[in-house]
CSV table of C-alpha atoms and ligand atoms in Angstrom, one decimal:
chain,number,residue,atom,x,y,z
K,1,UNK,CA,3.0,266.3,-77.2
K,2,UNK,CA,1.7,262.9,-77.2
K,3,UNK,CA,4.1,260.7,-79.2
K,4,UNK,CA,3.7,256.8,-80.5
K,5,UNK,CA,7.0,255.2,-80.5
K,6,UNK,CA,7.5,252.0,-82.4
K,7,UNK,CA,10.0,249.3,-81.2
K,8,UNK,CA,10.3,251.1,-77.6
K,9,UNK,CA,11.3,248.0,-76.3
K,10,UNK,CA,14.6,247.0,-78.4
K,11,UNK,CA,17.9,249.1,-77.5
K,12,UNK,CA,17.0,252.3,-79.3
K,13,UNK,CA,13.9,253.0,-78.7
K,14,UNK,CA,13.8,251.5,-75.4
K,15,UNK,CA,17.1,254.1,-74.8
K,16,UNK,CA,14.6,257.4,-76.5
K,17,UNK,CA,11.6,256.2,-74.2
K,18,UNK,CA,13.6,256.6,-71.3
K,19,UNK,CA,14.9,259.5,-71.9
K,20,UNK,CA,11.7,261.1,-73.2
K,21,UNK,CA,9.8,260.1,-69.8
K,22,UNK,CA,13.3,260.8,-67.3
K,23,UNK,CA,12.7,264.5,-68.9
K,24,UNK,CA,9.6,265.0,-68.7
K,25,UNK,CA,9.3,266.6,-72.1
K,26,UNK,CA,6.5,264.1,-73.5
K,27,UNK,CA,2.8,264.4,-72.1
K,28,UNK,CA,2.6,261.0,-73.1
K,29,UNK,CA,4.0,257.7,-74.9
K,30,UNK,CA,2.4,254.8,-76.2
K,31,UNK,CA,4.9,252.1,-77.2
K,32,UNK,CA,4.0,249.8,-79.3
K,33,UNK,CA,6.3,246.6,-79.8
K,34,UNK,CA,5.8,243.0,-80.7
K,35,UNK,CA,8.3,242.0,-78.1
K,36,UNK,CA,10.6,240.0,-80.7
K,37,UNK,CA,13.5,238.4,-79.7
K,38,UNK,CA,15.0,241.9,-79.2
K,39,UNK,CA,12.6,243.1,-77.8
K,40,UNK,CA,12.7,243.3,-74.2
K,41,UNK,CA,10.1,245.3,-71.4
K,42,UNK,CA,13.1,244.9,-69.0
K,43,UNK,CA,14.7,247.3,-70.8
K,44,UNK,CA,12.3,249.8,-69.4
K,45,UNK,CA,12.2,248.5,-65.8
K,46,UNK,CA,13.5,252.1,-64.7
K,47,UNK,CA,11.0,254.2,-66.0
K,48,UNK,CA,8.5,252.5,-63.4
K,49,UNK,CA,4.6,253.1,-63.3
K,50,UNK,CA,3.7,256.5,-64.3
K,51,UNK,CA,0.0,257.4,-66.2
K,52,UNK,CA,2.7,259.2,-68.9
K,53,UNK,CA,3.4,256.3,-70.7
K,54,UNK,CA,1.3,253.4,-72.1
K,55,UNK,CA,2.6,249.9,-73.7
K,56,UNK,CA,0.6,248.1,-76.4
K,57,UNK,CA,1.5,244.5,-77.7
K,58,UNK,CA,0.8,244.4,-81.3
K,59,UNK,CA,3.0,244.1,-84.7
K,60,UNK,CA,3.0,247.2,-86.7
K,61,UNK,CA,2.2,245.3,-89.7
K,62,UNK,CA,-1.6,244.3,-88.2
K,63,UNK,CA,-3.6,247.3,-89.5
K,64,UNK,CA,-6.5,246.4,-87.1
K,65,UNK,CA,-4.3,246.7,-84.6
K,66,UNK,CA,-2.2,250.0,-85.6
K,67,UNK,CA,-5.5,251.9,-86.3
K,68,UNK,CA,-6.9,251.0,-82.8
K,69,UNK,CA,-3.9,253.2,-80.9
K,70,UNK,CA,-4.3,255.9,-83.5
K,71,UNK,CA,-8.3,256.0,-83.1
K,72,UNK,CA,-8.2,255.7,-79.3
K,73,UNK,CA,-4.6,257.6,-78.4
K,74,UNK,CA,-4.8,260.2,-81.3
K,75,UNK,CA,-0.8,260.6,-81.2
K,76,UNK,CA,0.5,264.2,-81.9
K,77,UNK,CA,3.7,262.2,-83.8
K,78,UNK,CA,4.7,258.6,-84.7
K,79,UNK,CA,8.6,258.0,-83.7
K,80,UNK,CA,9.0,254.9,-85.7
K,81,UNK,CA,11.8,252.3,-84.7
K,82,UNK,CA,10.7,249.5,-85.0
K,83,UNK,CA,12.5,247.0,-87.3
K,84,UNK,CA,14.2,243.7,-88.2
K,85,UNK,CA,17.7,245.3,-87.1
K,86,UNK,CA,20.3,242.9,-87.7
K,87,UNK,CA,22.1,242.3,-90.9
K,88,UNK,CA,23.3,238.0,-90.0
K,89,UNK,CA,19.8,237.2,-89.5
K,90,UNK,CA,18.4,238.8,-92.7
K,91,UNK,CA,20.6,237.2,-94.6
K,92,UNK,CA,19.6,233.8,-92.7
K,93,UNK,CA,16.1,234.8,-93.0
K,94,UNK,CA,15.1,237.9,-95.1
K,95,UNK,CA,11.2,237.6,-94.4
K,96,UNK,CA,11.2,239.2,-91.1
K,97,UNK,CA,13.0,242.2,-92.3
K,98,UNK,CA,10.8,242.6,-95.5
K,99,UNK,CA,7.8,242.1,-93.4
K,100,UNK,CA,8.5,244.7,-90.8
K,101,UNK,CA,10.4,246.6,-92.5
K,102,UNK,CA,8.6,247.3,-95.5
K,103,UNK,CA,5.2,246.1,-94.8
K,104,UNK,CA,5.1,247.2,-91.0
K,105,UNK,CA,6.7,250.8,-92.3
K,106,UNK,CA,3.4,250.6,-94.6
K,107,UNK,CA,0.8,249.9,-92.4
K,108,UNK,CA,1.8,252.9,-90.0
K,109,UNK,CA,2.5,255.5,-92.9
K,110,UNK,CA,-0.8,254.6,-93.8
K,111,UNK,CA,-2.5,254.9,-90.6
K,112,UNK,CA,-0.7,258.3,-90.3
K,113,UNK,CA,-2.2,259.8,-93.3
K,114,UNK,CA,-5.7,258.6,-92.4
K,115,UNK,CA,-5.6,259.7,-88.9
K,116,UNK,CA,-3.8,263.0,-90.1
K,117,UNK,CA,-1.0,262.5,-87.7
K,118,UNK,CA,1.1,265.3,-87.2
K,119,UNK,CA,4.8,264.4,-87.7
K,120,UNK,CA,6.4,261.4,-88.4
K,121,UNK,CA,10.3,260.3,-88.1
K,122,UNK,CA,11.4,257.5,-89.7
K,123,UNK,CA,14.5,256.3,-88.2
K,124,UNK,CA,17.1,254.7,-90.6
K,125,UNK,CA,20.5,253.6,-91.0
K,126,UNK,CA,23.7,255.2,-92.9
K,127,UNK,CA,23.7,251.2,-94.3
K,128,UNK,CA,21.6,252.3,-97.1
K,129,UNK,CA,24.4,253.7,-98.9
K,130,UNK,CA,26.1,250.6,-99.4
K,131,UNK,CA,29.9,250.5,-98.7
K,132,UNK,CA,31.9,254.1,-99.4
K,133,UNK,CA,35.6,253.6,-100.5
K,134,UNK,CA,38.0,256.6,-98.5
K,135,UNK,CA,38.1,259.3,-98.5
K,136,UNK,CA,33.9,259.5,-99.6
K,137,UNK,CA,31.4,260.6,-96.9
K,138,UNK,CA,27.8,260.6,-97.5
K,139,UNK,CA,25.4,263.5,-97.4
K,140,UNK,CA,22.3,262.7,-97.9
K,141,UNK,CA,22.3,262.9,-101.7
K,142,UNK,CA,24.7,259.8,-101.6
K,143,UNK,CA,23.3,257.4,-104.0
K,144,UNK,CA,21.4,253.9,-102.4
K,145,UNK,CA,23.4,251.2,-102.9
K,146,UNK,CA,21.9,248.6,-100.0
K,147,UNK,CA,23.5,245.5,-100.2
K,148,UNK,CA,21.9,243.2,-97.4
K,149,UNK,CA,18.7,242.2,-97.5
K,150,UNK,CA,18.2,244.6,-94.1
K,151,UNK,CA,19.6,247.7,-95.7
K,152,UNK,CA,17.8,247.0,-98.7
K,153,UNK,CA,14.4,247.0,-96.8
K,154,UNK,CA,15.3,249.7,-94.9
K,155,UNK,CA,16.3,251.9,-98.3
K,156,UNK,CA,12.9,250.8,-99.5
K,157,UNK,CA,11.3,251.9,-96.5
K,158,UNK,CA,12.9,255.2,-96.3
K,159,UNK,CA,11.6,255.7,-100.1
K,160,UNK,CA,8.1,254.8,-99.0
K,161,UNK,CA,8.6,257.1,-95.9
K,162,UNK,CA,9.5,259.9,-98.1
K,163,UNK,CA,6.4,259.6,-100.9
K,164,UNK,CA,4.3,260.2,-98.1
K,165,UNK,CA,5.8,263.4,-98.4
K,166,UNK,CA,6.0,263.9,-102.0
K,167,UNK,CA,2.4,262.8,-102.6
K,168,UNK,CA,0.2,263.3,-99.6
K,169,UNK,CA,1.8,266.1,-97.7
K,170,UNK,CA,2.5,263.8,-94.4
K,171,UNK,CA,5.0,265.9,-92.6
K,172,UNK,CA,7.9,262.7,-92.8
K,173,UNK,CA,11.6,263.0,-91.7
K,174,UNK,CA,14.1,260.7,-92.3
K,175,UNK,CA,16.9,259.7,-89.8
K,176,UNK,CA,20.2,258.2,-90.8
K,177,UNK,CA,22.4,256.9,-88.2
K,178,UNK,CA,25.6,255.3,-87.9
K,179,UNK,CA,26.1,252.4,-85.9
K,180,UNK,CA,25.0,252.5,-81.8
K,181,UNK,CA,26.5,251.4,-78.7
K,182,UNK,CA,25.7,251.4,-75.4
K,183,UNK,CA,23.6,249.8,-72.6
K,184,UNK,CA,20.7,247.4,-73.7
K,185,UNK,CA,21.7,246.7,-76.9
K,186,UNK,CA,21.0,242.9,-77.8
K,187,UNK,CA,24.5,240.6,-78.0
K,188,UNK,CA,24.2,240.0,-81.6
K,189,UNK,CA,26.0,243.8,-82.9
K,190,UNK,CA,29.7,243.6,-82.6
K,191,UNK,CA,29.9,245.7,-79.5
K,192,UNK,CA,28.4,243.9,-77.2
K,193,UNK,CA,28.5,240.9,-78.7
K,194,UNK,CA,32.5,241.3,-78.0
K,195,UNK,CA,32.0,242.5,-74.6
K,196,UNK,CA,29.6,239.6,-73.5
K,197,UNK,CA,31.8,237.0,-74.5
K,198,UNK,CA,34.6,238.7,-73.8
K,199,UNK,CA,33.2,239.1,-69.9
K,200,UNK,CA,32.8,235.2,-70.2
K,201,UNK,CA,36.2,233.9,-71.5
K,202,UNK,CA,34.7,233.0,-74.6
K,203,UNK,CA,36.0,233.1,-78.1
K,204,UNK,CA,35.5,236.7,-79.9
K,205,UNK,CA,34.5,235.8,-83.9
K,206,UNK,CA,36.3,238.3,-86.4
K,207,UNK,CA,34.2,238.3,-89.7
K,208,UNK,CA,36.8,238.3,-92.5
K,209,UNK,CA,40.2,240.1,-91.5
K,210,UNK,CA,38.3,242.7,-89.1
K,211,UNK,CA,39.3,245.7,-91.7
K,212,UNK,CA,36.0,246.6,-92.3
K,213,UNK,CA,35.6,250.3,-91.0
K,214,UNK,CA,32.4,251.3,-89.0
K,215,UNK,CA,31.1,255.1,-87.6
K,216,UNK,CA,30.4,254.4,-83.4
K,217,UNK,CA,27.6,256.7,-82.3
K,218,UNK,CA,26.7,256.5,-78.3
K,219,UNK,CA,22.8,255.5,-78.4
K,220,UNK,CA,21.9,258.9,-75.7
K,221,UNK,CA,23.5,261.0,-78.7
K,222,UNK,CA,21.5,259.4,-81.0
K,223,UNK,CA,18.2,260.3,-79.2
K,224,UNK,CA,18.7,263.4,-78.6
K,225,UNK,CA,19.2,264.1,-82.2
K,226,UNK,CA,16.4,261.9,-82.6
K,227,UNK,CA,14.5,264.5,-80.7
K,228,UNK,CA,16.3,267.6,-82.2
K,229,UNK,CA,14.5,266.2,-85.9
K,230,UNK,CA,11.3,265.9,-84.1
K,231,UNK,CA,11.2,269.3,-82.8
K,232,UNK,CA,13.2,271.4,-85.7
K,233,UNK,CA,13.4,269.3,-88.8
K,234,UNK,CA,11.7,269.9,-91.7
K,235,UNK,CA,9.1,267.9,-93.5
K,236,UNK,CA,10.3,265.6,-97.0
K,237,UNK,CA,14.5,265.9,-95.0
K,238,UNK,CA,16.3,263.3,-94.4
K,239,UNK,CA,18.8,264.2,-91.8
K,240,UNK,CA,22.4,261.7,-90.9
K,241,UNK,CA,23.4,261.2,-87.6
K,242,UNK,CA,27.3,260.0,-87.3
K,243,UNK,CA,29.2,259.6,-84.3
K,244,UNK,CA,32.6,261.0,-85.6
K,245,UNK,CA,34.2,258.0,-85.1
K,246,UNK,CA,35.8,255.7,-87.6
K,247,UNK,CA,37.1,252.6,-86.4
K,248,UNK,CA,38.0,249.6,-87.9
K,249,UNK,CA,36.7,246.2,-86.3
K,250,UNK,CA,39.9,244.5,-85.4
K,251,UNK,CA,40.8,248.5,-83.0
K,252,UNK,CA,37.3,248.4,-81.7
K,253,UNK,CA,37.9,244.7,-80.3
K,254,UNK,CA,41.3,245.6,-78.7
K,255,UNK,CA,39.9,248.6,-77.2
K,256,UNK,CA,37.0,246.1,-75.4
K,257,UNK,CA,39.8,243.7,-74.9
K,258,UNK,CA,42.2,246.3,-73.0
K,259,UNK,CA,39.2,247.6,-71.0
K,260,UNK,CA,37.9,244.3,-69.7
K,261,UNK,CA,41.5,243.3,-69.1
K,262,UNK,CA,41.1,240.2,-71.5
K,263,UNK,CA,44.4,238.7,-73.9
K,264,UNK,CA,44.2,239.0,-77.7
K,265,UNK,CA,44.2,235.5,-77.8
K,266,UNK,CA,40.7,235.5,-77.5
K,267,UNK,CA,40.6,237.1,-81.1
K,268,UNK,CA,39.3,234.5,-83.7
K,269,UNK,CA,39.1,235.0,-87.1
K,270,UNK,CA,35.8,233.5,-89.0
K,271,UNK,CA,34.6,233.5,-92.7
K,272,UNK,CA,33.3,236.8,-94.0
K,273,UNK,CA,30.0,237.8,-94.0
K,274,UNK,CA,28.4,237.5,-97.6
K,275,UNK,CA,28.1,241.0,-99.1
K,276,UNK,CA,30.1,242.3,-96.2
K,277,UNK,CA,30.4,246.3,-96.7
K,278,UNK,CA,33.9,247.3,-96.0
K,279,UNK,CA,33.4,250.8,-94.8
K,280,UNK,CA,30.8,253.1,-93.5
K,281,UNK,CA,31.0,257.0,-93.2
K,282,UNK,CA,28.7,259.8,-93.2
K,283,UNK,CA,28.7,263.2,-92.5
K,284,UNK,CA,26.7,265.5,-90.1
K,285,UNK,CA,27.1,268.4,-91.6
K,286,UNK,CA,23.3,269.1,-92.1
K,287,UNK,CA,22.4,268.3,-88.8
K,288,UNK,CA,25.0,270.7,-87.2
K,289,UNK,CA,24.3,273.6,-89.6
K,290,UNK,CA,20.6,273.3,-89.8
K,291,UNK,CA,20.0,271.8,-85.8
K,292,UNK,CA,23.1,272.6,-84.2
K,293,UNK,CA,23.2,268.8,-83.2
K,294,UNK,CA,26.8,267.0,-82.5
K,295,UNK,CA,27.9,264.0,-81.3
K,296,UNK,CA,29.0,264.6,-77.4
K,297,UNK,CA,30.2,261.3,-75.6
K,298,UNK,CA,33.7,260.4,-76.8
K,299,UNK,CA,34.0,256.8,-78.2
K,300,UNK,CA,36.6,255.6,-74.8
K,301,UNK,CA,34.3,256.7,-72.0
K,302,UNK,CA,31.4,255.5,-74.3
K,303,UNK,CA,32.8,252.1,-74.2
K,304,UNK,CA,33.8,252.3,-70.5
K,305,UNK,CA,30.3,253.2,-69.8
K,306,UNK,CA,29.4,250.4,-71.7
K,307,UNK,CA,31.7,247.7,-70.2
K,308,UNK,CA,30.1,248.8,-67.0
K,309,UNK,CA,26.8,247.9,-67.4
K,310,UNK,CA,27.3,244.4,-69.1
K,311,UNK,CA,29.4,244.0,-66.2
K,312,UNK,CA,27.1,244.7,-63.8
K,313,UNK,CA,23.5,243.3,-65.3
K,314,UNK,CA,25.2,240.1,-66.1
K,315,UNK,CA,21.6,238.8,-65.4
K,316,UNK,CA,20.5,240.6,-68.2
K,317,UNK,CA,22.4,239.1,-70.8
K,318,UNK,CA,21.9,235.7,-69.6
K,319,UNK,CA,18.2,236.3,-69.5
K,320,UNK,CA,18.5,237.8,-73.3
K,321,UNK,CA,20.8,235.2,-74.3
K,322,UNK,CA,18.3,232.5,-73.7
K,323,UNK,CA,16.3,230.2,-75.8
K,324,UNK,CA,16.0,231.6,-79.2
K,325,UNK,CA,19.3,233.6,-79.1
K,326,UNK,CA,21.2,230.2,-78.2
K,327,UNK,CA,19.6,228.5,-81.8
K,328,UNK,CA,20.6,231.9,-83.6
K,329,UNK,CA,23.8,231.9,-82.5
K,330,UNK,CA,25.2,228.2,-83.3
K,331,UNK,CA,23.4,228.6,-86.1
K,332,UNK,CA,26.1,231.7,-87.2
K,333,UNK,CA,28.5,230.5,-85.9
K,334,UNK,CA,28.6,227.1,-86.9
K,335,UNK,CA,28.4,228.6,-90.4
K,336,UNK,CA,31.6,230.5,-90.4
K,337,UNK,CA,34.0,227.7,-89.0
R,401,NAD,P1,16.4,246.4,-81.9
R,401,NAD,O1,16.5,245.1,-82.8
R,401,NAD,O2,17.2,246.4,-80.6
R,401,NAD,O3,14.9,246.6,-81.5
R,401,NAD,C1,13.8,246.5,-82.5
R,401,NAD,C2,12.5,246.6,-81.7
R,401,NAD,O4,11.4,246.5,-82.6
R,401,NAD,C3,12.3,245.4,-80.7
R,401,NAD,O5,11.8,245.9,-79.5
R,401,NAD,C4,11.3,244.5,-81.4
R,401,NAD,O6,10.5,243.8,-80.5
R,401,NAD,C5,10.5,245.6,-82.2
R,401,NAD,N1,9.8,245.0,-83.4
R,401,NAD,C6,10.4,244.2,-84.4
R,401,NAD,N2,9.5,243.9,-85.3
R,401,NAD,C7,8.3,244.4,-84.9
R,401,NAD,C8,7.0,244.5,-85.4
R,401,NAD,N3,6.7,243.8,-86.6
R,401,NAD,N4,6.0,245.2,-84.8
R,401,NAD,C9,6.3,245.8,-83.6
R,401,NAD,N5,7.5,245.8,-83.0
R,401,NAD,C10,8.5,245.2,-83.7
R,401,NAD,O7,16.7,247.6,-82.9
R,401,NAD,P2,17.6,248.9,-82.6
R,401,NAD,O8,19.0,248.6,-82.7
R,401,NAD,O9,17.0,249.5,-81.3
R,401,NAD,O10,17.2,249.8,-83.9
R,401,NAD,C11,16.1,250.6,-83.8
R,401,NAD,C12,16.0,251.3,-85.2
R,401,NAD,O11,17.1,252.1,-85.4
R,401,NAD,C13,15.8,250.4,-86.4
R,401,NAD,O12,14.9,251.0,-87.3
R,401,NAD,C14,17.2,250.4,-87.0
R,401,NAD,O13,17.1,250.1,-88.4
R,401,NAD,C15,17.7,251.7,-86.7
R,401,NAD,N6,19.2,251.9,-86.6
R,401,NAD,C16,19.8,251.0,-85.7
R,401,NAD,C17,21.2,251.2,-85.6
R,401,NAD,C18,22.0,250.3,-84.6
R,401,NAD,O14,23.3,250.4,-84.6
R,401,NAD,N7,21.4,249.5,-83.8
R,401,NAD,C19,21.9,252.2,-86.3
R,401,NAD,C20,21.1,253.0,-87.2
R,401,NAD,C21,19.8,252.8,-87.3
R,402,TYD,P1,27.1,244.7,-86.7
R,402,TYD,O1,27.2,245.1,-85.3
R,402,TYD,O2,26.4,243.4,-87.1
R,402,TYD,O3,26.6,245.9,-87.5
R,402,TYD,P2,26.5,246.2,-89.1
R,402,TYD,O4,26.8,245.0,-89.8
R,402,TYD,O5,25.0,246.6,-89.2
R,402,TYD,O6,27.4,247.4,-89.3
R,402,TYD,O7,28.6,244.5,-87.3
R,402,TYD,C1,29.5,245.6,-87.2
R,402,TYD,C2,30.8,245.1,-87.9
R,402,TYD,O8,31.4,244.0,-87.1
R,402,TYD,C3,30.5,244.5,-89.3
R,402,TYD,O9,31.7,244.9,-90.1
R,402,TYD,C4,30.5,243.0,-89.1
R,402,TYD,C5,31.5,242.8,-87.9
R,402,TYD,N1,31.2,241.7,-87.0
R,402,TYD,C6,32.2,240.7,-86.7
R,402,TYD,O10,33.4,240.8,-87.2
R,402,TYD,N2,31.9,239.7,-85.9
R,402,TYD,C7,30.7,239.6,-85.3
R,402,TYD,O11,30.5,238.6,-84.6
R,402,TYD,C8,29.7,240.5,-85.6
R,402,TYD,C9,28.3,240.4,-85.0
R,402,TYD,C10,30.0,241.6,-86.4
C-alpha cells in the first residue's frame, strides 16, 4: 500500500512513519509537511535513506501543491495528521489552526475525492467533546462541545471529514485520541514540557490548581491503532483511542518529578488557561470490540521511557527550543504571572 501521510514530521506522525517503514508493512510513504515550528525532519533521522519513503515540502492548504503528489504518487490512502496541535497557541493566534485545520483538512478531502483515493483517516482528538464531568465517558455519540479555538477546528474538521462520507462515498474514518506522550513530542504539551524543564532546574508552570484530569496514551499505541483503523475500520466510523489512564495534572508532574529525582519545590502555580476543560475521558470500547485494539504500555514505564530519551537527546530539545519556541514561550508565560 502506498500511503500519503500528512504532518510526518511533528511527534505523531513522525512516531507512525517510523514505525510504518521499521516494519516494512508500507510499499511506500510520501510525507508531506510544511516543517512548522513543530515540525521537525530530525525526527526521522533513523529511518535513514531508503527508495520506500519520499518527503515533500508543501502546506496542505496549497491545492497546486496537494494535487501534484496525488497526480504523480497516486497514494492508495491519505493518513492525515497534519494540524495546528496546540491549544496556548490557538488561543494566542487562532488563524493557524483555522487555516490548517479547516482549510488544509479541505484541500486534501478534496484532492481525495478527485483523485478517487482509496481510504482516508482523519486523525482527531477526544478534545472535541469539550470537558466531561465524572463519572461520563464518551463514545462516539458524545455530543461536540469544543471549547478552544483548536478543538473547535478540529470538531469542524472531523464534520467535514465525515460529509465526504455522507455525500460522495469517500471511504473516511475518523480517529479520536486522548492525549500522547512519548519521545519527540515538541516541549510545549505538559509532558515534556515538565520533563525538559524539569531536566534543567527550571520552574515547572501549573495552569490553575493542576486538578484538571487528562487520559495519557503512549504515542506507539496510538499508531498502531492508527494502523488497526486503516486496515479494518469501516468507512463514515469514527473510532476513540484512550489510553486507560486518568490522571490529574498536579500526579502526572510528581510522577516526572520522582522519576528525574527533582523537589516539589519546582512546582509553580500560574493563572488558568482561558476556557480550560477540567476533565477528559473517553472510552475504547468500540475499538476493542470491533478491532480488538487496547492500550499496551503502562503509563510508569511509558514515562520512564520517556524521561530517557529527553535525557539523552538533550541536543534535541535545545535545537527545538530555539528561536521561535523562545518568543512563544515568554510570550505564555509572561501572561500567566
Ligand atoms: P505536532 O504539532 O507535533 O505536528 C504537526 C505536524 O504538522 C508538524 O510536522 C507540522 O510541520 C505539520 N503541519 C502543520 N501545519 C501544516 C500545514 N499547513 N501543511 C503541512 N504540514 C503542516 O502534532 P502531533 O501532536 O503530532 O499531532 C498530530 C495529529 O494528532 C493532529 O491532527 C492532532 O490534532 C492529533 N492529536 C494529537 C494529540 C496529542 O496529544 N499530541 C492527541 C490526539 C490527537
Ligand atoms: P496540553 O499538553 O497543552 O494538552 P491539552 O490542553 O491539549 O490537553 O495540556 C495538558 C494539561 O496540562 C492541560 O490541563 C493544561 C495543563 N498544562 C499546565 O498546567 N501547564 C503547562 O505549562 C501546560 C503546557 C499544560
Amino acid at each position: 500500500m502506498k500511503i500519503l501521510v500528512t504532518g510526518g514530521a511533528g511527534f505523531i506522525g513522525s512516531s507512525f512513519v517510523r514505525m510504518a517503514v521499521r516494519e516494512r508493512w508500507a510499499e511506500r510513504i510520501i510525507n508531506l509537511d510544511k516543517l512548522t515550528y513543530a515540525g521537525n525532519l530530525d525526527n526521522l533521522r533513523d529511518i535513514g535513506q531508503t527508495a520506500r519513503y519520499n518527503f515533500v515540502h508543501a502546506d496542505i492548504a496549497d491545492t497546486e501543491a496537494v494535487e501534484g503528489i496525488f497526480a504523480s504518487e497516486a497514494p492508495d490512502a491519505v493518513i492525515h495528521f497534519a494540524a495546528e496541535s496546540h491549544v496556548d497557541r490557538s488561543i494566542h493566534s487562532p488563524a493557524p489552526a483555522i487555516h490548517t485545520n479547516l482549510n488544509g483538512t479541505f484541500t486534501l478531502l478534496e484532492a481525495a475525492r478527485k483523485y478517487k483515493v482509496a481510504r482516508f483517516v482523519h486523525i482527531s482528538t477526544d478534545e472535541v467533546y469539550g470537558s466531561i464531568d465524572p463519572p461520563d465517558e464518551a463514545d462516539e455519540t458524545y455530543p461536540l462541545r469544543a471549547s478552544s479555538p483548536y478543538s473547535a477546528s478540529k470538531a469542524g474538521s472531523d464534520l467535514l471529514a465525515l460529509s465526504y462520507y455522507t455525500t460522495y462515498k469517500l471511504n473516511v474514518s475518523v480517529t479520536r485520541a486522548s492525549n500522547n506522550y512519548g519521545p519527540y513530542q515538541f516541549p510545549e504539551k505538559l509532558i515534556p514540557l515538565m520533563i525538559s524543564n524539569a531536566l534543567e532546574d527550571k520552574p515547572l508552570p501549573v495552569y490553575g490548581d493542576g486538578q484538571q484530569v487528562r487520559d495519557w496514551l503512549y504515542v506507539e499505541d496510538h499508531c498502531r491503532a492508527i494502523r488497526a483503523v486503516l486496515e479494518k475500520g469501516a468507512s463514515g466510523e469514527i473510532y476513540n483511542i484512550g489510553g486507560n489512564c486518568s490522571l490529574p495534572n498536579l500526579e502526572v508532574i510528581r510522577r516526572i518529578l520522582k522519576l528525574t529525582g527533582k523537589p516539589e519545590t519546582l512546582v509553580t502555580r500560574v493563572a488558568d488557561r482561558p476556557g480550560h476543560d477540567r476533565r477528559y475521558a473517553l472510552t475504547n470500547q468500540k475499538l476493542n470490540r470491533i478491532i480488538g485494539w487496547e492500550p499496551l504500555m503502562s503509563f510508569d514505564q511509558g514515562l520512564e521511557v520517556t524521561i530517557d530519551w529527553y535525557r539523552e537527546n538533550h541536543e534535541w530539545i535545545e535545537r527545538v527550543k530555539s528561536g521561535e519556541y523562545r518568543l512563544f514561550y515568554e510570550l505564555n508565560y509572561a501572561q500567566r504571572g
